[in-house]
Amino acid sequence: MDRYRVIEKFAKEHNWQIGAELGVWVGVTTFHLMRNTKLKIYAIDCWEEQPDNPEYHWQYNEKPKWSKGKDFHPWDHKKNEFLFRHNAEKWKDRITIIKGRSLDVIDQIDNASLDFVFHDSDHSYPFVKNEIKAYANKLRPGGFHIGDDLNWDPVRQSVAEAFDNTHTEIGKGCWYKQKSLWDGG
């Protein structure tokens, strides 16, 4: 099961109303959720190069060694942002776009306001772990951290450490952890 179907499944099972997607790219997950749920989404992405990020090059300019895909094209951030914003127009009442790095814009989301956070932004270690910990307070009691790309070593290490290996794997490289079931938020 792909990431967007995992989120859709949980949204329907738990009657979710609102979540945040960290790293939206062109909106594959966001728009699937718009078509198949009644969710409201904070769509967060910086859509820019990150010269201060030592992991940037391997994530965006070359095929990551953990990626199983055969094709790779370096990211065109301006084009990706344009496509997302253009396609999001029809759901402007349900999508709130926040441009910026996930850890830099966290104060734009109220504490205990989200049913889930989908982590799919910077895939480096320890960024993923730090992002999980930072966004824990944004979740309501019983809310979920969800992510994908668990087959990428930096993601796997970050998730394992953030949750002391108590997360659950589901679908194609997806993982989740319910807030009320772990210490730290």
C-alpha positions as protocol buffer text, in pm:
chain_id: "A"
residue {
  index: 1
  type: MET
  ca { x: 0 y: 0 z: 0 }
}
residue {
  index: 2
  type: ASP
  ca { x: 140 y: 339 z: -104 }
}
residue {
  index: 3
  type: ARG
  ca { x: 179 y: 628 z: 142 }
}
residue {
  index: 4
  type: TYR
  ca { x: -130 y: 813 z: 24 }
}
residue {
  index: 5
  type: ARG
  ca { x: -345 y: 502 z: 61 }
}
residue {
  index: 6
  type: VAL
  ca { x: -208 y: 442 z: 412 }
}
residue {
  index: 7
  type: ILE
  ca { x: -305 y: 797 z: 513 }
}
residue {
  index: 8
  type: GLU
  ca { x: -644 y: 765 z: 343 }
}
residue {
  index: 9
  type: LYS
  ca { x: -710 y: 437 z: 529 }
}
residue {
  index: 10
  type: PHE
  ca { x: -621 y: 588 z: 868 }
}
residue {
  index: 11
  type: ALA
  ca { x: -816 y: 908 z: 795 }
}
residue {
  index: 12
  type: LYS
  ca { x: -1132 y: 709 z: 731 }
}
residue {
  index: 13
  type: GLU
  ca { x: -1079 y: 466 z: 1021 }
}
residue {
  index: 14
  type: HIS
  ca { x: -1008 y: 740 z: 1276 }
}
residue {
  index: 15
  type: ASN
  ca { x: -1233 y: 1014 z: 1136 }
}
residue {
  index: 16
  type: TRP
  ca { x: -943 y: 1252 z: 1090 }
}
residue {
  index: 17
  type: GLN
  ca { x: -1020 y: 1613 z: 1009 }
}
residue {
  index: 18
  type: ILE
  ca { x: -684 y: 1787 z: 974 }
}
residue {
  index: 19
  type: GLY
  ca { x: -319 y: 1702 z: 919 }
}
residue {
  index: 20
  type: ALA
  ca { x: 12 y: 1834 z: 797 }
}
residue {
  index: 21
  type: GLU
  ca { x: 218 y: 1705 z: 508 }
}
residue {
  index: 22
  type: LEU
  ca { x: 583 y: 1800 z: 546 }
}
residue {
  index: 23
  type: GLY
  ca { x: 739 y: 1794 z: 200 }
}
residue {
  index: 24
  type: VAL
  ca { x: 464 y: 1802 z: -64 }
}
residue {
  index: 25
  type: TRP
  ca { x: 675 y: 1813 z: -382 }
}
residue {
  index: 26
  type: VAL
  ca { x: 410 y: 1837 z: -661 }
}
residue {
  index: 27
  type: GLY
  ca { x: 122 y: 1712 z: -448 }
}
residue {
  index: 28
  type: VAL
  ca { x: 80 y: 1344 z: -533 }
}
residue {
  index: 29
  type: THR
  ca { x: -18 y: 1260 z: -174 }
}
residue {
  index: 30
  type: THR
  ca { x: -202 y: 1586 z: -106 }
}
residue {
  index: 31
  type: PHE
  ca { x: -425 y: 1564 z: -410 }
}
residue {
  index: 32
  type: HIS
  ca { x: -502 y: 1196 z: -357 }
}
residue {
  index: 33
  type: LEU
  ca { x: -622 y: 1288 z: -7 }
}
residue {
  index: 34
  type: MET
  ca { x: -827 y: 1579 z: -143 }
}
residue {
  index: 35
  type: ARG
  ca { x: -1004 y: 1347 z: -390 }
}
residue {
  index: 36
  type: ASN
  ca { x: -1062 y: 1061 z: -144 }
}
residue {
  index: 37
  type: THR
  ca { x: -1117 y: 1218 z: 200 }
}
residue {
  index: 38
  type: LYS
  ca { x: -1262 y: 1530 z: 356 }
}
residue {
  index: 39
  type: LEU
  ca { x: -931 y: 1621 z: 522 }
}
residue {
  index: 40
  type: LYS
  ca { x: -792 y: 1970 z: 559 }
}
residue {
  index: 41
  type: ILE
  ca { x: -417 y: 1979 z: 507 }
}
residue {
  index: 42
  type: TYR
  ca { x: -129 y: 2209 z: 593 }
}
residue {
  index: 43
  type: ALA
  ca { x: 96 y: 2159 z: 289 }
}
residue {
  index: 44
  type: ILE
  ca { x: 450 y: 2254 z: 389 }
}
residue {
  index: 45
  type: ASP
  ca { x: 747 y: 2269 z: 152 }
}
residue {
  index: 46
  type: CYS
  ca { x: 1035 y: 2510 z: 96 }
}
residue {
  index: 47
  type: TRP
  ca { x: 1059 y: 2450 z: -281 }
}
residue {
  index: 48
  type: GLU
  ca { x: 1412 y: 2588 z: -286 }
}
residue {
  index: 49
  type: GLU
  ca { x: 1772 y: 2477 z: -290 }
}
residue {
  index: 50
  type: GLN
  ca { x: 1934 y: 2437 z: 49 }
}
residue {
  index: 51
  type: PRO
  ca { x: 2302 y: 2525 z: 19 }
}
residue {
  index: 52
  type: ASP
  ca { x: 2347 y: 2493 z: 398 }
}
residue {
  index: 53
  type: ASN
  ca { x: 2215 y: 2135 z: 397 }
}
residue {
  index: 54
  type: PRO
  ca { x: 2508 y: 1892 z: 356 }
}
residue {
  index: 55
  type: GLU
  ca { x: 2263 y: 1618 z: 251 }
}
residue {
  index: 56
  type: TYR
  ca { x: 2087 y: 1828 z: -14 }
}
residue {
  index: 57
  type: HIS
  ca { x: 2282 y: 1715 z: -318 }
}
residue {
  index: 58
  type: TRP
  ca { x: 2217 y: 1341 z: -285 }
}
residue {
  index: 59
  type: GLN
  ca { x: 1848 y: 1396 z: -211 }
}
residue {
  index: 60
  type: TYR
  ca { x: 1762 y: 1630 z: -498 }
}
residue {
  index: 61
  type: ASN
  ca { x: 2037 y: 1636 z: -761 }
}
residue {
  index: 62
  type: GLU
  ca { x: 2126 y: 1270 z: -797 }
}
residue {
  index: 63
  type: LYS
  ca { x: 1945 y: 941 z: -756 }
}
residue {
  index: 64
  type: PRO
  ca { x: 1964 y: 849 z: -386 }
}
residue {
  index: 65
  type: LYS
  ca { x: 2133 y: 513 z: -338 }
}
residue {
  index: 66
  type: TRP
  ca { x: 1836 y: 392 z: -133 }
}
residue {
  index: 67
  type: SER
  ca { x: 1585 y: 479 z: -405 }
}
residue {
  index: 68
  type: LYS
  ca { x: 1441 y: 180 z: -587 }
}
residue {
  index: 69
  type: GLY
  ca { x: 1315 y: 385 z: -881 }
}
residue {
  index: 70
  type: LYS
  ca { x: 1490 y: 353 z: -1215 }
}
residue {
  index: 71
  type: ASP
  ca { x: 1442 y: 706 z: -1341 }
}
residue {
  index: 72
  type: PHE
  ca { x: 1571 y: 1018 z: -1174 }
}
residue {
  index: 73
  type: HIS
  ca { x: 1551 y: 1382 z: -1273 }
}
residue {
  index: 74
  type: PRO
  ca { x: 1705 y: 1659 z: -1060 }
}
residue {
  index: 75
  type: TRP
  ca { x: 1432 y: 1862 z: -892 }
}
residue {
  index: 76
  type: ASP
  ca { x: 1310 y: 2183 z: -1048 }
}
residue {
  index: 77
  type: HIS
  ca { x: 1182 y: 2356 z: -734 }
}
residue {
  index: 78
  type: LYS
  ca { x: 1017 y: 2649 z: -912 }
}
residue {
  index: 79
  type: LYS
  ca { x: 830 y: 2421 z: -1150 }
}
residue {
  index: 80
  type: ASN
  ca { x: 727 y: 2188 z: -865 }
}
residue {
  index: 81
  type: GLU
  ca { x: 594 y: 2479 z: -659 }
}
residue {
  index: 82
  type: PHE
  ca { x: 406 y: 2621 z: -958 }
}
residue {
  index: 83
  type: LEU
  ca { x: 244 y: 2285 z: -1033 }
}
residue {
  index: 84
  type: PHE
  ca { x: 144 y: 2233 z: -671 }
}
residue {
  index: 85
  type: ARG
  ca { x: -3 y: 2580 z: -626 }
}
residue {
  index: 86
  type: HIS
  ca { x: -187 y: 2563 z: -958 }
}
residue {
  index: 87
  type: ASN
  ca { x: -341 y: 2224 z: -882 }
}
residue {
  index: 88
  type: ALA
  ca { x: -423 y: 2320 z: -521 }
}
residue {
  index: 89
  type: GLU
  ca { x: -648 y: 2606 z: -632 }
}
residue {
  index: 90
  type: LYS
  ca { x: -955 y: 2384 z: -660 }
}
residue {
  index: 91
  type: TRP
  ca { x: -915 y: 2282 z: -293 }
}
residue {
  index: 92
  type: LYS
  ca { x: -814 y: 2622 z: -153 }
}
residue {
  index: 93
  type: ASP
  ca { x: -1075 y: 2588 z: 122 }
}
residue {
  index: 94
  type: ARG
  ca { x: -906 y: 2266 z: 243 }
}
residue {
  index: 95
  type: ILE
  ca { x: -535 y: 2325 z: 172 }
}
residue {
  index: 96
  type: THR
  ca { x: -325 y: 2577 z: 361 }
}
residue {
  index: 97
  type: ILE
  ca { x: 11 y: 2621 z: 188 }
}
residue {
  index: 98
  type: ILE
  ca { x: 305 y: 2716 z: 406 }
}
residue {
  index: 99
  type: LYS
  ca { x: 630 y: 2783 z: 221 }
}
residue {
  index: 100
  type: GLY
  ca { x: 941 y: 2715 z: 424 }
}
residue {
  index: 101
  type: ARG
  ca { x: 1143 y: 2440 z: 587 }
}
residue {
  index: 102
  type: SER
  ca { x: 937 y: 2229 z: 821 }
}
residue {
  index: 103
  type: LEU
  ca { x: 1135 y: 2321 z: 1133 }
}
residue {
  index: 104
  type: ASP
  ca { x: 1134 y: 2692 z: 1045 }
}
residue {
  index: 105
  type: VAL
  ca { x: 755 y: 2721 z: 1006 }
}
residue {
  index: 106
  type: ILE
  ca { x: 644 y: 2499 z: 1294 }
}
residue {
  index: 107
  type: ASP
  ca { x: 514 y: 2799 z: 1492 }
}
residue {
  index: 108
  type: GLN
  ca { x: 246 y: 2853 z: 1225 }
}
residue {
  index: 109
  type: ILE
  ca { x: 60 y: 2544 z: 1348 }
}
residue {
  index: 110
  type: ASP
  ca { x: -115 y: 2537 z: 1684 }
}
residue {
  index: 111
  type: ASN
  ca { x: -16 y: 2278 z: 1943 }
}
residue {
  index: 112
  type: ALA
  ca { x: -249 y: 1977 z: 1976 }
}
residue {
  index: 113
  type: SER
  ca { x: -433 y: 2074 z: 1655 }
}
residue {
  index: 114
  type: LEU
  ca { x: -344 y: 1790 z: 1415 }
}
residue {
  index: 115
  type: ASP
  ca { x: -474 y: 1437 z: 1372 }
}
residue {
  index: 116
  type: PHE
  ca { x: -157 y: 1339 z: 1186 }
}
residue {
  index: 117
  type: VAL
  ca { x: 176 y: 1462 z: 1059 }
}
residue {
  index: 118
  type: PHE
  ca { x: 310 y: 1304 z: 742 }
}
residue {
  index: 119
  type: HIS
  ca { x: 690 y: 1329 z: 739 }
}
residue {
  index: 120
  type: ASP
  ca { x: 827 y: 1339 z: 383 }
}
residue {
  index: 121
  type: SER
  ca { x: 1058 y: 1640 z: 376 }
}
residue {
  index: 122
  type: ASP
  ca { x: 1435 y: 1626 z: 428 }
}
residue {
  index: 123
  type: HIS
  ca { x: 1530 y: 1257 z: 447 }
}
residue {
  index: 124
  type: SER
  ca { x: 1865 y: 1302 z: 622 }
}
residue {
  index: 125
  type: TYR
  ca { x: 1978 y: 1185 z: 963 }
}
residue {
  index: 126
  type: PRO
  ca { x: 1917 y: 1325 z: 1222 }
}
residue {
  index: 127
  type: PHE
  ca { x: 1678 y: 1568 z: 1052 }
}
residue {
  index: 128
  type: VAL
  ca { x: 1391 y: 1317 z: 1039 }
}
residue {
  index: 129
  type: LYS
  ca { x: 1433 y: 1237 z: 1408 }
}
residue {
  index: 130
  type: ASN
  ca { x: 1444 y: 1606 z: 1502 }
}
residue {
  index: 131
  type: GLU
  ca { x: 1138 y: 1680 z: 1289 }
}
residue {
  index: 132
  type: ILE
  ca { x: 942 y: 1397 z: 1457 }
}
residue {
  index: 133
  type: LYS
  ca { x: 1027 y: 1530 z: 1803 }
}
residue {
  index: 134
  type: ALA
  ca { x: 952 y: 1891 z: 1706 }
}
residue {
  index: 135
  type: TYR
  ca { x: 609 y: 1811 z: 1561 }
}
residue {
  index: 136
  type: ALA
  ca { x: 499 y: 1583 z: 1848 }
}
residue {
  index: 137
  type: ASN
  ca { x: 338 y: 1878 z: 2029 }
}
residue {
  index: 138
  type: LYS
  ca { x: 134 y: 1962 z: 1719 }
}
residue {
  index: 139
  type: LEU
  ca { x: -52 y: 1629 z: 1743 }
}
residue {
  index: 140
  type: ARG
  ca { x: -373 y: 1583 z: 1937 }
}
residue {
  index: 141
  type: PRO
  ca { x: -377 y: 1300 z: 2192 }
}
residue {
  index: 142
  type: GLY
  ca { x: -402 y: 984 z: 1985 }
}
residue {
  index: 143
  type: GLY
  ca { x: -264 y: 1159 z: 1675 }
}
residue {
  index: 144
  type: PHE
  ca { x: -27 y: 983 z: 1437 }
}
residue {
  index: 145
  type: HIS
  ca { x: 320 y: 1040 z: 1302 }
}
residue {
  index: 146
  type: ILE
  ca { x: 335 y: 880 z: 956 }
}
residue {
  index: 147
  type: GLY
  ca { x: 615 y: 866 z: 703 }
}
residue {
  index: 148
  type: ASP
  ca { x: 753 y: 676 z: 411 }
}
residue {
  index: 149
  type: ASP
  ca { x: 1089 y: 585 z: 260 }
}
residue {
  index: 150
  type: LEU
  ca { x: 1174 y: 362 z: 555 }
}
residue {
  index: 151
  type: ASN
  ca { x: 1399 y: 173 z: 312 }
}
residue {
  index: 152
  type: TRP
  ca { x: 1632 y: 476 z: 313 }
}
residue {
  index: 153
  type: ASP
  ca { x: 1898 y: 424 z: 581 }
}
residue {
  index: 154
  type: PRO
  ca { x: 1886 y: 781 z: 725 }
}
residue {
  index: 155
  type: VAL
  ca { x: 1506 y: 762 z: 757 }
}
residue {
  index: 156
  type: ARG
  ca { x: 1513 y: 416 z: 915 }
}
residue {
  index: 157
  type: GLN
  ca { x: 1777 y: 523 z: 1169 }
}
residue {
  index: 158
  type: SER
  ca { x: 1589 y: 844 z: 1258 }
}
residue {
  index: 159
  type: VAL
  ca { x: 1253 y: 669 z: 1302 }
}
residue {
  index: 160
  type: ALA
  ca { x: 1405 y: 383 z: 1503 }
}
residue {
  index: 161
  type: GLU
  ca { x: 1576 y: 625 z: 1740 }
}
residue {
  index: 162
  type: ALA
  ca { x: 1279 y: 863 z: 1771 }
}
residue {
  index: 163
  type: PHE
  ca { x: 1050 y: 580 z: 1881 }
}
residue {
  index: 164
  type: ASP
  ca { x: 1297 y: 332 z: 2036 }
}
residue {
  index: 165
  type: ASN
  ca { x: 1207 y: 84 z: 1761 }
}
residue {
  index: 166
  type: THR
  ca { x: 839 y: 77 z: 1862 }
}
residue {
  index: 167
  type: HIS
  ca { x: 698 y: 216 z: 1536 }
}
residue {
  index: 168
  type: THR
  ca { x: 495 y: 1 z: 1299 }
}
residue {
  index: 169
  type: GLU
  ca { x: 577 y: -65 z: 935 }
}
residue {
  index: 170
  type: ILE
  ca { x: 292 y: -77 z: 687 }
}
residue {
  index: 171
  type: GLY
  ca { x: 263 y: -84 z: 310 }
}
residue {
  index: 172
  type: LYS
  ca { x: 553 y: 6 z: 83 }
}
residue {
  index: 173
  type: GLY
  ca { x: 818 y: 152 z: 311 }
}
residue {
  index: 174
  type: CYS
  ca { x: 566 y: 337 z: 528 }
}
residue {
  index: 175
  type: TRP
  ca { x: 579 y: 366 z: 904 }
}
residue {
  index: 176
  type: TYR
  ca { x: 360 y: 511 z: 1177 }
}
residue {
  index: 177
  type: LYS
  ca { x: 340 y: 568 z: 1550 }
}
residue {
  index: 178
  type: GLN
  ca { x: 40 y: 684 z: 1747 }
}
residue {
  index: 179
  type: LYS
  ca { x: 118 y: 966 z: 1990 }
}
residue {
  index: 180
  type: SER
  ca { x: -63 y: 824 z: 2290 }
}
residue {
  index: 181
  type: LEU
  ca { x: 140 y: 505 z: 2266 }
}
residue {
  index: 182
  type: TRP
  ca { x: 491 y: 645 z: 2302 }
}
residue {
  index: 183
  type: ASP
  ca { x: 679 y: 864 z: 2544 }
}
residue {
  index: 184
  type: GLY
  ca { x: 782 y: 1210 z: 2437 }
}
residue {
  index: 185
  type: GLY
  ca { x: 461 y: 1378 z: 2343 }
}
